[in-house]
CSV table of C-alpha atoms and ligand atoms in Angstrom, one decimal:
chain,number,residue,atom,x,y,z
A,1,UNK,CA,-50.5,-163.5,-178.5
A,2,UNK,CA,-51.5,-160.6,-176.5
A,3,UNK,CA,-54.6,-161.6,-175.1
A,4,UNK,CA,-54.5,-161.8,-171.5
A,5,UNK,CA,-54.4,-165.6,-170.0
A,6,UNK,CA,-57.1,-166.5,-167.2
A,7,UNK,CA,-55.4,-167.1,-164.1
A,8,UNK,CA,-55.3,-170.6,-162.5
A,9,UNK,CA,-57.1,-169.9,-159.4
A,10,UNK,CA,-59.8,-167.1,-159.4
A,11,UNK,CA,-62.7,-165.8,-157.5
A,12,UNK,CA,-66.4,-165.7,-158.4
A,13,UNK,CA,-67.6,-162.2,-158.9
A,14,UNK,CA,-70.9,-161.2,-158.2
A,15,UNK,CA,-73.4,-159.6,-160.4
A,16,UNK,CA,-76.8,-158.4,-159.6
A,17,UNK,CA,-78.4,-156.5,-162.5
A,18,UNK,CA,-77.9,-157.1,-166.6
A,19,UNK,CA,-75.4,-153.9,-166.9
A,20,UNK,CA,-73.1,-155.6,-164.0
A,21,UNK,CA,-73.5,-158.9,-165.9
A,22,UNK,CA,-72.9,-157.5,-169.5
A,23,UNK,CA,-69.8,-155.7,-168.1
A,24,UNK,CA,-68.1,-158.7,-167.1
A,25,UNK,CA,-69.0,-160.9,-170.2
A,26,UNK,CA,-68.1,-158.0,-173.0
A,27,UNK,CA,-64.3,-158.5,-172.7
A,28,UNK,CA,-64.9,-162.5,-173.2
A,29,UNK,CA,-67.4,-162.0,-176.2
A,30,UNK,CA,-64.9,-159.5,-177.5
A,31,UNK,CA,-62.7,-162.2,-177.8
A,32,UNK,CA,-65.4,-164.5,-179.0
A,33,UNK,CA,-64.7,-167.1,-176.2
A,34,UNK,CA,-66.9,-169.9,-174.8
A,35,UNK,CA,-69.4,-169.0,-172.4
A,36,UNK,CA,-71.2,-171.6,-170.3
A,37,UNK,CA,-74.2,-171.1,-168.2
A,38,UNK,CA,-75.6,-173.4,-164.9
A,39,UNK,CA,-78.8,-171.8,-164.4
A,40,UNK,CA,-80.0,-172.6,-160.9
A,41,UNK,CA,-82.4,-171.6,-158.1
A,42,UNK,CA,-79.4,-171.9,-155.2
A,43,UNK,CA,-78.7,-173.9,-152.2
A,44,UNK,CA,-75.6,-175.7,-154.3
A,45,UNK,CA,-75.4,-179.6,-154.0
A,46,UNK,CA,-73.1,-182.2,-155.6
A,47,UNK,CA,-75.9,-182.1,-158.6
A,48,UNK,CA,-75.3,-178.2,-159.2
A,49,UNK,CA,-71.2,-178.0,-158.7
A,50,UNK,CA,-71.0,-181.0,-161.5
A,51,UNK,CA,-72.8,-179.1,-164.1
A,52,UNK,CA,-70.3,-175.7,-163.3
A,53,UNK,CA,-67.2,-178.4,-163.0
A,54,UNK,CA,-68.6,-179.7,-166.8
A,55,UNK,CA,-68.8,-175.7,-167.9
A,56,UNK,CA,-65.8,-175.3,-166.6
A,57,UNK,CA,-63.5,-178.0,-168.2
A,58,UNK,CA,-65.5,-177.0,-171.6
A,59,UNK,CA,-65.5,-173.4,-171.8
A,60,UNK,CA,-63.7,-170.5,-171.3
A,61,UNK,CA,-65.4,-168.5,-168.5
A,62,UNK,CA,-68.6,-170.1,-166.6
A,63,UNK,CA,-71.4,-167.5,-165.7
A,64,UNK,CA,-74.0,-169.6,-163.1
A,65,UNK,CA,-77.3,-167.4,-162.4
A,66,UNK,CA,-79.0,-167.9,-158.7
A,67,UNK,CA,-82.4,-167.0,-159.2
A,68,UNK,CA,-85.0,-168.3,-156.6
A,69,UNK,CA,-87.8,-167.4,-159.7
A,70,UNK,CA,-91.0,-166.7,-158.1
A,71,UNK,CA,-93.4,-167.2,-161.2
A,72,UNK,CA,-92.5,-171.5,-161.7
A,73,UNK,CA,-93.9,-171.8,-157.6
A,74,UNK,CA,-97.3,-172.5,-157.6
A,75,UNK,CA,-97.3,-173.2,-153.6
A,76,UNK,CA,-96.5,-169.9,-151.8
A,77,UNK,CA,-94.9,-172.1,-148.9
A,78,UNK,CA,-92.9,-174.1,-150.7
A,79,UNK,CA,-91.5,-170.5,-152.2
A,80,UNK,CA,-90.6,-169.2,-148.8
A,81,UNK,CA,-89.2,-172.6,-147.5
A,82,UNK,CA,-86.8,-172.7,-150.6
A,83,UNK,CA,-82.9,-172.7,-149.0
A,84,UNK,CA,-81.2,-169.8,-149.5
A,85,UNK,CA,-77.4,-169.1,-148.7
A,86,UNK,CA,-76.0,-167.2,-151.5
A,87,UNK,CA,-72.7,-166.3,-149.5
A,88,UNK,CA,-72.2,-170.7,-149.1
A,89,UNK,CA,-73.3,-170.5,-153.0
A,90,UNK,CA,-70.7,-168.2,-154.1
A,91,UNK,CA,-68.0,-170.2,-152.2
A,92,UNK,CA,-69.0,-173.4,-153.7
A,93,UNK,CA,-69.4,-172.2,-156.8
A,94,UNK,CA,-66.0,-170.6,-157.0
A,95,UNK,CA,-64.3,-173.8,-156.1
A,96,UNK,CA,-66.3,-175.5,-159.0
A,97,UNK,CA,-64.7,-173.2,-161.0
A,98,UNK,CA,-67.8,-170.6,-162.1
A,99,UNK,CA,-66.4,-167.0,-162.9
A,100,UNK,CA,-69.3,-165.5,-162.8
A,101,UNK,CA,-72.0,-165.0,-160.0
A,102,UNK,CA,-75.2,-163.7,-161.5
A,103,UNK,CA,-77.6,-163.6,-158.5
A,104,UNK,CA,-80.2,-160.4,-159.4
A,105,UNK,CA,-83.1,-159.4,-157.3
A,106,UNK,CA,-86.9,-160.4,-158.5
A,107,UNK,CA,-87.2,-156.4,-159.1
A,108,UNK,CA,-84.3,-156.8,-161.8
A,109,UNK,CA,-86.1,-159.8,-163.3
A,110,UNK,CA,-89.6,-159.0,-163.6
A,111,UNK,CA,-89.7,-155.0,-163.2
A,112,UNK,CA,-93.0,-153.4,-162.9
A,113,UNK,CA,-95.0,-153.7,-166.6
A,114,UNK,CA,-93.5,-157.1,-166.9
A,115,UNK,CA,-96.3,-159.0,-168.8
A,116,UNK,CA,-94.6,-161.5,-171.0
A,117,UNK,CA,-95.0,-165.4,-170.8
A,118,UNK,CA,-93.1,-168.2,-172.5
A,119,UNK,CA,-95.6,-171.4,-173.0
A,120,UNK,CA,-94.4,-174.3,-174.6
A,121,UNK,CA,-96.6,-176.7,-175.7
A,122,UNK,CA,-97.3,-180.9,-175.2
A,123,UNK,CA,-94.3,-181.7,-173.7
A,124,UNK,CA,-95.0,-179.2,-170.5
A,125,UNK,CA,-98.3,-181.3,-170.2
A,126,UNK,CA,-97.9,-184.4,-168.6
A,127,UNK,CA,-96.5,-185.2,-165.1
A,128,UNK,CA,-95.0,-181.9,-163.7
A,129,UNK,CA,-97.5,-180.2,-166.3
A,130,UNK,CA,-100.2,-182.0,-164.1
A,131,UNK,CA,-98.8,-182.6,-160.9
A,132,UNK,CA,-97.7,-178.6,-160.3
A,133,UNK,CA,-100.0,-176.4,-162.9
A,134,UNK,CA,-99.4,-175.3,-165.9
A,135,UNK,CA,-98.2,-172.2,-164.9
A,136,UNK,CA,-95.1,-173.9,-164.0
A,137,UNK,CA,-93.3,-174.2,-167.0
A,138,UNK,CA,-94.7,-171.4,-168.3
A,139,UNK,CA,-92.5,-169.4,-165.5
A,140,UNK,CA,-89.6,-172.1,-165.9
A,141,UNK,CA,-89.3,-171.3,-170.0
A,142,UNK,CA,-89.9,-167.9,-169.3
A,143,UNK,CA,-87.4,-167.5,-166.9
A,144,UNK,CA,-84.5,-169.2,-168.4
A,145,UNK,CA,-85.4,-167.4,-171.9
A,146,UNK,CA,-84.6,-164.0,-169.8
A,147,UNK,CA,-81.2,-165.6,-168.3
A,148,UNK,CA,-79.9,-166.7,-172.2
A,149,UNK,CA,-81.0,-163.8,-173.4
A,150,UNK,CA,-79.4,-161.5,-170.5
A,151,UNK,CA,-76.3,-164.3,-170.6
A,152,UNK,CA,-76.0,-164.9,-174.3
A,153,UNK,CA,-74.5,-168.4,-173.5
A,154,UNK,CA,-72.6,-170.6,-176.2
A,155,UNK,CA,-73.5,-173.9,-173.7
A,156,UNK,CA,-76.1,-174.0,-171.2
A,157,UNK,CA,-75.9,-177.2,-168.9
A,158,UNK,CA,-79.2,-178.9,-167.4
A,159,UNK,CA,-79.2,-181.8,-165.2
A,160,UNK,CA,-81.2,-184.7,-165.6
A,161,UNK,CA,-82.8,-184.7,-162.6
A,162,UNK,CA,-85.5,-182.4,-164.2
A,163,UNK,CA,-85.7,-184.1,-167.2
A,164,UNK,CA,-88.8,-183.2,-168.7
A,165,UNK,CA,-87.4,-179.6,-167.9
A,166,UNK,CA,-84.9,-179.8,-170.3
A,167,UNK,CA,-87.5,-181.4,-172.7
A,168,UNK,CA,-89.1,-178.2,-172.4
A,169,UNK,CA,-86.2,-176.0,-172.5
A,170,UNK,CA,-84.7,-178.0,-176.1
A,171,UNK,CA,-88.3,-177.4,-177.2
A,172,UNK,CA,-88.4,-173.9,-177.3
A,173,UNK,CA,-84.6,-173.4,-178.1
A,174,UNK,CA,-85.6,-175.2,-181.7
A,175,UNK,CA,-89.1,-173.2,-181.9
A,176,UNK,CA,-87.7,-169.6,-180.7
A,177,UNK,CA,-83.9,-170.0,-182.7
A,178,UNK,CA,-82.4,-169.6,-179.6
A,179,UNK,CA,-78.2,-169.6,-180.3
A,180,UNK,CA,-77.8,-171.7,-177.6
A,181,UNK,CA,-76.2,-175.6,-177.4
A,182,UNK,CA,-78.4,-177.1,-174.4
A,183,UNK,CA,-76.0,-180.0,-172.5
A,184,UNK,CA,-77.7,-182.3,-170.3
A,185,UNK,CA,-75.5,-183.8,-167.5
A,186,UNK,CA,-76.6,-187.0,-165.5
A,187,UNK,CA,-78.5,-187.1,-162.0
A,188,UNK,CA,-75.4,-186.9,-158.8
A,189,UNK,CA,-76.9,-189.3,-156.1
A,190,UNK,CA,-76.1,-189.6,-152.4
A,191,UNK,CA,-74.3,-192.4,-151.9
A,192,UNK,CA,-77.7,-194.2,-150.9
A,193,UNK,CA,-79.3,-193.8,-154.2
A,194,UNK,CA,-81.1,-190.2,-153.2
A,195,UNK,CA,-81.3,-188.1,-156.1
A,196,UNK,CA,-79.2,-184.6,-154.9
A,197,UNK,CA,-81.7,-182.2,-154.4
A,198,UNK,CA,-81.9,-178.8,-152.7
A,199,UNK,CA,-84.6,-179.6,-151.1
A,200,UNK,CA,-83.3,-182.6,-149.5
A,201,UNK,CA,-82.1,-180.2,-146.5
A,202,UNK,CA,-85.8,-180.0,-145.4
A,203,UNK,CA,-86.3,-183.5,-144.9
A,204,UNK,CA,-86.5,-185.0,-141.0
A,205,UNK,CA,-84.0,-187.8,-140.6
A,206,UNK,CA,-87.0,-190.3,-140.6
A,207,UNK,CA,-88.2,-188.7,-143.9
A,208,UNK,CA,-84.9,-188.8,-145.0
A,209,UNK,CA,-84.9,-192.6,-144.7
A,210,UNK,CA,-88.2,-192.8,-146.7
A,211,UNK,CA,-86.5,-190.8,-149.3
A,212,UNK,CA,-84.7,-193.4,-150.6
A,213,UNK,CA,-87.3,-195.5,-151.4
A,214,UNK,CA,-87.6,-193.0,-154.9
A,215,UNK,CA,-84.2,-194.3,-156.1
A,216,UNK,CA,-84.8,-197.7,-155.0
A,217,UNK,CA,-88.3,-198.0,-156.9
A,218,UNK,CA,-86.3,-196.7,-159.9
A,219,UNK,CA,-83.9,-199.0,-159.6
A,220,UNK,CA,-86.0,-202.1,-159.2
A,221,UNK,CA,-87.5,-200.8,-162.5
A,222,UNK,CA,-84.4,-200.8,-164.3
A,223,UNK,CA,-83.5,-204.3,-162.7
A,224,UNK,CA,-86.7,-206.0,-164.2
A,225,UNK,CA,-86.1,-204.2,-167.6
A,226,UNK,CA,-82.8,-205.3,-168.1
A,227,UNK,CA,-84.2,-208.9,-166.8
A,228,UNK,CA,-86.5,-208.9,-169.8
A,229,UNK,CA,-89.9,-207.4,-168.6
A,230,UNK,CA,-91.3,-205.1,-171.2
A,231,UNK,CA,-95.1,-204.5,-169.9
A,232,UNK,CA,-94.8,-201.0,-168.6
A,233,UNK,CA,-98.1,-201.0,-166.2
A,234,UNK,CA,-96.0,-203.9,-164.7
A,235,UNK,CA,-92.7,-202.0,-164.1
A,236,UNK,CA,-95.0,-198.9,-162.6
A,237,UNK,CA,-96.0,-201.3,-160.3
A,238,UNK,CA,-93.1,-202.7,-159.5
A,239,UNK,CA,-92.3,-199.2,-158.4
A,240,UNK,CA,-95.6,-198.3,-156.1
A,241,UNK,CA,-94.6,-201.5,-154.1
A,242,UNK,CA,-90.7,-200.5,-153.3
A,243,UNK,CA,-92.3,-196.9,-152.7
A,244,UNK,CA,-94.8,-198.3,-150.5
A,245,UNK,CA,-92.5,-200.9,-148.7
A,246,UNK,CA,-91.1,-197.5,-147.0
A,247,UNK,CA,-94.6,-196.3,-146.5
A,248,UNK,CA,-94.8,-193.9,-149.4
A,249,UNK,CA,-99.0,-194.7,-150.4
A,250,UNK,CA,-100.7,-193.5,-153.1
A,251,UNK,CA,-102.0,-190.6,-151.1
A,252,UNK,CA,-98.2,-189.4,-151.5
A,253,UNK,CA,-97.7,-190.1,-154.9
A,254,UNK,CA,-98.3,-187.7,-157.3
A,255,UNK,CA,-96.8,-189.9,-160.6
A,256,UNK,CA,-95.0,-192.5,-161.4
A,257,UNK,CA,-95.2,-193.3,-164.9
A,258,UNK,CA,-93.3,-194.6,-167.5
A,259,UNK,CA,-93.5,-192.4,-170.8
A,260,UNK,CA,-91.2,-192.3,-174.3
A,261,UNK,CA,-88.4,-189.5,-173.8
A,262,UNK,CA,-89.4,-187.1,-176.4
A,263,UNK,CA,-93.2,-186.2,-175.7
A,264,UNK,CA,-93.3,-188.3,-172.4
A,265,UNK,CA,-96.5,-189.3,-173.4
A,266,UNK,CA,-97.3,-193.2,-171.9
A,267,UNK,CA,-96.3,-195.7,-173.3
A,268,UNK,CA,-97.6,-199.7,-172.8
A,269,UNK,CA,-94.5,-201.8,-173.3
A,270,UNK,CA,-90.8,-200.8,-173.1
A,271,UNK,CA,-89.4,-200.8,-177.0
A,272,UNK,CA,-87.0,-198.4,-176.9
A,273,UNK,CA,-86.0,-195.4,-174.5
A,274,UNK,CA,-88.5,-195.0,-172.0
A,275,UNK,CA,-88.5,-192.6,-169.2
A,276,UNK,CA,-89.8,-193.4,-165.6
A,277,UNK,CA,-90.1,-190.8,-163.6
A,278,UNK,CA,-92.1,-190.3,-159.9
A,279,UNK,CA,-92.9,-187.5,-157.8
A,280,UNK,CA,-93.7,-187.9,-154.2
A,281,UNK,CA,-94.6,-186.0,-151.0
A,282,UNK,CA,-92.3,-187.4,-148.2
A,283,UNK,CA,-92.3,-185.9,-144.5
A,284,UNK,CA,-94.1,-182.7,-146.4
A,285,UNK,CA,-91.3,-182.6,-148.9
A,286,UNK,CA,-92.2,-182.7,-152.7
A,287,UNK,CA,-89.1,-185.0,-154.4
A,288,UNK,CA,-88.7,-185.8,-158.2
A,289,UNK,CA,-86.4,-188.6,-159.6
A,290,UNK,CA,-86.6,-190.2,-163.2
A,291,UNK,CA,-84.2,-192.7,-164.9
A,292,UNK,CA,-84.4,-194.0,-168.2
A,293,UNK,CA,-84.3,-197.1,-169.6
A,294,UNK,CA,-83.8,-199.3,-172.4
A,295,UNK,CA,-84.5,-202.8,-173.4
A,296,UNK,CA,-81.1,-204.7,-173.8
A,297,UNK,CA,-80.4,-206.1,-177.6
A,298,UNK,CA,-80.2,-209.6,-175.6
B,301,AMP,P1,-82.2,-176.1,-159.3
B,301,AMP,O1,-81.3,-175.2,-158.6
B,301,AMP,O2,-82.8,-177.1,-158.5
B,301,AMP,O3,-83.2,-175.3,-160.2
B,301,AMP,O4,-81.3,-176.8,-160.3
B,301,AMP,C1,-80.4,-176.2,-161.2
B,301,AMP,C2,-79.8,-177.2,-162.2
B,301,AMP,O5,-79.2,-178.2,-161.5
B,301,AMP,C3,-80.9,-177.8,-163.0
B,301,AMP,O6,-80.4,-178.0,-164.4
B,301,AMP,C4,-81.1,-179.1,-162.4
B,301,AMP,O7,-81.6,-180.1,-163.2
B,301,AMP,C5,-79.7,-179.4,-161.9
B,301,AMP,N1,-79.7,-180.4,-160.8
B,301,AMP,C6,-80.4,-180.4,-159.7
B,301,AMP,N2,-80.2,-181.5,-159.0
B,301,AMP,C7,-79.3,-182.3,-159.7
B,301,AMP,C8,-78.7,-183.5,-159.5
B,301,AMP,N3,-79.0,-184.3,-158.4
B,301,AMP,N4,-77.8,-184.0,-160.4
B,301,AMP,C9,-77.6,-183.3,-161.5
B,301,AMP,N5,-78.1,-182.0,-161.8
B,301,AMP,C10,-79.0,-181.6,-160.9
């Protein structure tokens, strides 16, 4: 066999445009390898370096984009106060095991005449659909369209954290034909229950505390169902009062609901799969969790 073999350890190289990018992939397509792709916004946590770990053990070289994209923020602020450390990134991404750094400029992603828009339909509705704008998902699908079609991925991984992201993202992969196998991984958690988020860096250590009352309101939810309640108004309940028992109110709730897992429309009693999933304000910090359940055959 002469192709040439990968080395064991390796460093990350970093691309910032498409013709950088496309350089560094064409001797892998040549040879028809794998390609995975961890599309993510930066500030690497736990969550991000298990989905490169996953593309890593599964492919054969690991391209991971860092792309803080302008058009899914609807807040200005919450745009400027994103964490950003790309030389951290590219250090923790290499010993996750990503080959490939591509971390381009907004000028390289949305050059001037840029006037496209991806927009998925019902299941970018509910919740975040509500909670942040439509334009949201719009600018998330449109977005990560670019990146697999500047990446040409055989596997892009997703985490569930977002989940109703990568409802969105499976949606127009089927509608567009998009030659792409989307992987979702499960939500990393602090050892406390806190869903891993980059954003988690902004919280006060009070706030911090408070944070944990998302994963624990989850997780009384999932206790109940697997104790035999079905009714869902019940279970959202359930949830406000372990959010509120760390002084989370409903003026800092922006959902928690408990939907199916394919349109996440509502859904009155638990029968099968259901999806709860909360977003809250804490200490000024907007945090998403979701978990889903199902009732036992007991
Ligand atoms: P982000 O940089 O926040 O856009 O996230 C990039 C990818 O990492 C997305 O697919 C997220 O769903 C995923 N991700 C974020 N947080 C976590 C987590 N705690 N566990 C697993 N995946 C995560």
């Amino acid at each position: 066999m002469n192709d040439f073999t990968m080395p064991e350890s390796h460093t990350v190289r970093i691309a910032r445009n498409v013709t950088a990018l496309s350089d560094m992939l064409r001797p892998h397509r040549e040879r028809g390898r794998r390609i995975g792709f961890v599309p993510t916004m930066g500030a690497f946590h736990a969550g991000h370096l298990s989905l490169m770990r996953t593309s890593h053990a599964a492919c054969d070289v690991t391209v991971v984009s860092l792309f803080v994209n302008p058009t899914q923020f609807g807040d200005a602020s919450d745009l400027a106060a994103y964490p950003r450390d790309e030389a951290g990134d590219a250090r923790l991404a290499e010993t996750a095991g990503a080959d490939i750094l591509f971390a381009p400029d907004v000028a390289e992603m949305y050059p001037v005449g840029f006037d496209t828009r991806v927009s998925v339909g019902a299941v970018a509705l509910p919740l975040e659909g509500v909670a942040r704008g439509t334009s949201h998902f719009e600018g998330v699908a449109t977005v990560v369209l670019k990146l697999f079609n500047m990446v040409r991925p055989t596997v892009a991984y997703f985490g569930q954290k977002d989940f109703q992201q990568t409802c969105v993202v499976r949606q127009f992969v089927r509608d567009l034909n998009v030659p792409v196998d989307v992987v979702v991984r499960p939500t990393v958690r602090e050892p406390d229950g806190l869903a891993m988020s980059s954003r988690n860096v902004r919280l006060s250590p009070a706030a911090r505390e408070q944070a944990r009352a998302l994963s624990e309101a989850l997780f009384a939810i999932e206790h109940a169902v697997a104790h035999g309640e079905r009714d869902v108004a019940g279970l959202e309940a359930l949830g406000v009062r372990a959010l509120a028992a760390r002084d989370i109110g409903p003026r800092d709730i922006e959902y928690l609901a408990g939907t199916d897992t394919e349109k996440l429309q509502p859904v009155s009693r638990v029968t099968g799969p259901t999806l709860f999933a909360v977003a809250a304000r804490v200490g000024g910090v907007r945090l998403i969790d979701n978990i889903i359940v199902a009732p036992t055959a007991t």
